[in-house]
Coordinates of N, CA and C in Angstrom, one line a residue:
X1 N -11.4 2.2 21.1 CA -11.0 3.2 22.0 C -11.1 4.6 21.2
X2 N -12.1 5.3 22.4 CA -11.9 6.8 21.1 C -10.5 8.1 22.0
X3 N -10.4 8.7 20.9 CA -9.3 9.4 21.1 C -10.2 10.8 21.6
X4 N -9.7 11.5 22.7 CA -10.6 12.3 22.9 C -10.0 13.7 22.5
X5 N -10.8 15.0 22.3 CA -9.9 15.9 21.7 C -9.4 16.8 22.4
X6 N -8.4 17.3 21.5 CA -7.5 17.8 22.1 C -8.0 19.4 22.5
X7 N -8.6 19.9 21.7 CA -9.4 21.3 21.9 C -10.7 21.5 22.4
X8 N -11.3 22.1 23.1 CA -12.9 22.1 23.2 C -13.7 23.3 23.3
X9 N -14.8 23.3 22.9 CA -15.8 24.4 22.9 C -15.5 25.4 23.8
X10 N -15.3 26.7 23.1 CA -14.7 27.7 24.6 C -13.1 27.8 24.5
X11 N -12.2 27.3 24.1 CA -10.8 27.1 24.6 C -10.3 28.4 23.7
X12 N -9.2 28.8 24.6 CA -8.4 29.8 23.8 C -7.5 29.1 23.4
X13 N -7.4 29.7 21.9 CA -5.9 29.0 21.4 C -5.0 29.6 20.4
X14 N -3.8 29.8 19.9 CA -3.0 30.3 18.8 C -3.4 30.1 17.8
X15 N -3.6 30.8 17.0 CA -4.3 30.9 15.5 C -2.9 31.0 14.7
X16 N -2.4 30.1 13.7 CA -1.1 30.4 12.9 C -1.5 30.8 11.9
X17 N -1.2 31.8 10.6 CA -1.8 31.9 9.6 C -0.1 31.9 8.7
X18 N 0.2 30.7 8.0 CA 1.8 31.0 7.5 C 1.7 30.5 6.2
X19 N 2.7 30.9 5.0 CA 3.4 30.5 4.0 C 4.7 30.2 3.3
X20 N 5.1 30.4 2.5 CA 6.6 30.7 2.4 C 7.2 32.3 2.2
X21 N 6.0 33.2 2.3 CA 6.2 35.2 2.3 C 6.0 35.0 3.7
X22 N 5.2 35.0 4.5 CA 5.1 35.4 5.7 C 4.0 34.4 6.9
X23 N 4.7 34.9 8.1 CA 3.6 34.0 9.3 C 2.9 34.9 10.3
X24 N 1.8 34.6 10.5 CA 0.6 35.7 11.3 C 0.4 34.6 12.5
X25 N 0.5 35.5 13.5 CA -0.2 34.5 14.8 C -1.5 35.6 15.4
X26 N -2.3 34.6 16.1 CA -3.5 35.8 16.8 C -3.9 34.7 17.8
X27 N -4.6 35.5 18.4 CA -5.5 34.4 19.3 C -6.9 33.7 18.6
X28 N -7.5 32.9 18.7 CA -8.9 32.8 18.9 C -9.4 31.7 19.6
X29 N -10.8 32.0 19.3 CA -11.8 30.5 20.5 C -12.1 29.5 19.4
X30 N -12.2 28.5 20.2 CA -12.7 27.3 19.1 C -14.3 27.3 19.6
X31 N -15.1 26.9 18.8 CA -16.4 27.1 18.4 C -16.5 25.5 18.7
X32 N -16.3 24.6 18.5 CA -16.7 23.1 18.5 C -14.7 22.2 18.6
X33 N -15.5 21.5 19.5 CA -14.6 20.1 20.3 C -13.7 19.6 18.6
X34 N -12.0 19.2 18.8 CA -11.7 19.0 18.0 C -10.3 17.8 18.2
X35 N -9.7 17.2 17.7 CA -8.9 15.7 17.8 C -7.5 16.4 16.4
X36 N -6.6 16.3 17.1 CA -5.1 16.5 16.2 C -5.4 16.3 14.4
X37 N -5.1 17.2 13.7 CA -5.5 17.0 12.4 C -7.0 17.2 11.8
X38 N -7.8 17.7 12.7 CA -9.2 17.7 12.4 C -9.5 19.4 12.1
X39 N -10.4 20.0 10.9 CA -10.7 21.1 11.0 C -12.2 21.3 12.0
X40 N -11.8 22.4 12.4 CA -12.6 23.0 13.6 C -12.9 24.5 12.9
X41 N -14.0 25.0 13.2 CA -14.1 26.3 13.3 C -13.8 27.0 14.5
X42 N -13.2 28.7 14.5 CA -12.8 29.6 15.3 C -13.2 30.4 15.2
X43 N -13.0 31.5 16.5 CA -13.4 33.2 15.9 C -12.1 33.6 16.5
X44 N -11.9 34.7 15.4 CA -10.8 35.6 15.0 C -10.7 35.9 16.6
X45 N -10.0 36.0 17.5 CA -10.7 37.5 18.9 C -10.0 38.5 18.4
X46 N -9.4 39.0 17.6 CA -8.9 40.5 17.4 C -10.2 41.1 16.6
X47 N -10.2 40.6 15.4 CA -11.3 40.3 13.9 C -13.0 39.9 14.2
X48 N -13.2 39.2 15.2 CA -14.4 38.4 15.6 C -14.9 38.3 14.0
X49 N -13.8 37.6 13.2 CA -14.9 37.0 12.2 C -14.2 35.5 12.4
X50 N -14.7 34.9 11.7 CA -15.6 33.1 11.9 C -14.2 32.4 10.9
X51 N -13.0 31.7 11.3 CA -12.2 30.9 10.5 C -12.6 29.4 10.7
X52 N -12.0 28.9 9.9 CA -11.9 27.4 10.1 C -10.0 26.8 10.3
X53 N -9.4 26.3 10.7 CA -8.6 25.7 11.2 C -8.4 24.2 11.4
X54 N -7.1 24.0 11.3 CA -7.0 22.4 11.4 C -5.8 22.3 12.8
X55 N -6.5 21.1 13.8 CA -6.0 21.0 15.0 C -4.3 20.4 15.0
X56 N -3.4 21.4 15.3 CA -2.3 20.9 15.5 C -1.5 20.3 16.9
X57 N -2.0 21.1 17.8 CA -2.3 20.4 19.2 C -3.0 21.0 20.3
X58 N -3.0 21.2 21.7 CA -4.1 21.8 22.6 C -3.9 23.0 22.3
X59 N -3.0 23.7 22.2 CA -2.7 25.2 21.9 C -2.9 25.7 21.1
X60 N -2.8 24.8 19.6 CA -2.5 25.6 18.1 C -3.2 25.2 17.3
X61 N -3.8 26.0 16.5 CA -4.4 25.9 15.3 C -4.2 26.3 14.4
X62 N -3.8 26.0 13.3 CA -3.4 26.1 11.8 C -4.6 26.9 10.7
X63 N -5.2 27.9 10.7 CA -5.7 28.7 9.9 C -5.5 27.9 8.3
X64 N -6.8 27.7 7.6 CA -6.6 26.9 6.3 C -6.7 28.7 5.5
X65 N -5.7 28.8 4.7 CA -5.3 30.0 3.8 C -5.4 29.8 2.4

């Protein structure tokens, strides 16, 4: 049984960027289809530059820092 993902090509979603100094949220699109825990590429939509992110659920993405 495959798990299907939770994000897809096109989707708007919450960009987190956090540590133990501080937490940044933004929007961006996901670039390619992705499954809970999986890195995905995004684009920034404030920035339109190119992140990668790991899938936390249909909404959120975790920015790798």
């Amino acid at each position: 049984v495959e798990v299907p993902p939770l994000v897809k090509k096109g989707d708007r979603v919450l960009l987190i960027v956090d540590n133990s100094y501080f937490k940044i949220t933004t929007f961006g699109e996901v670039k390619e289809d992705g499954r809970r825990g999986e890195s995905v590429k995004l684009v920034n939509i404030s920035s339109k530059k190119e992140v990668h992110g790991r899938v936390i659920d249909a909404h959120t993405v975790q920015v790798e820092f």
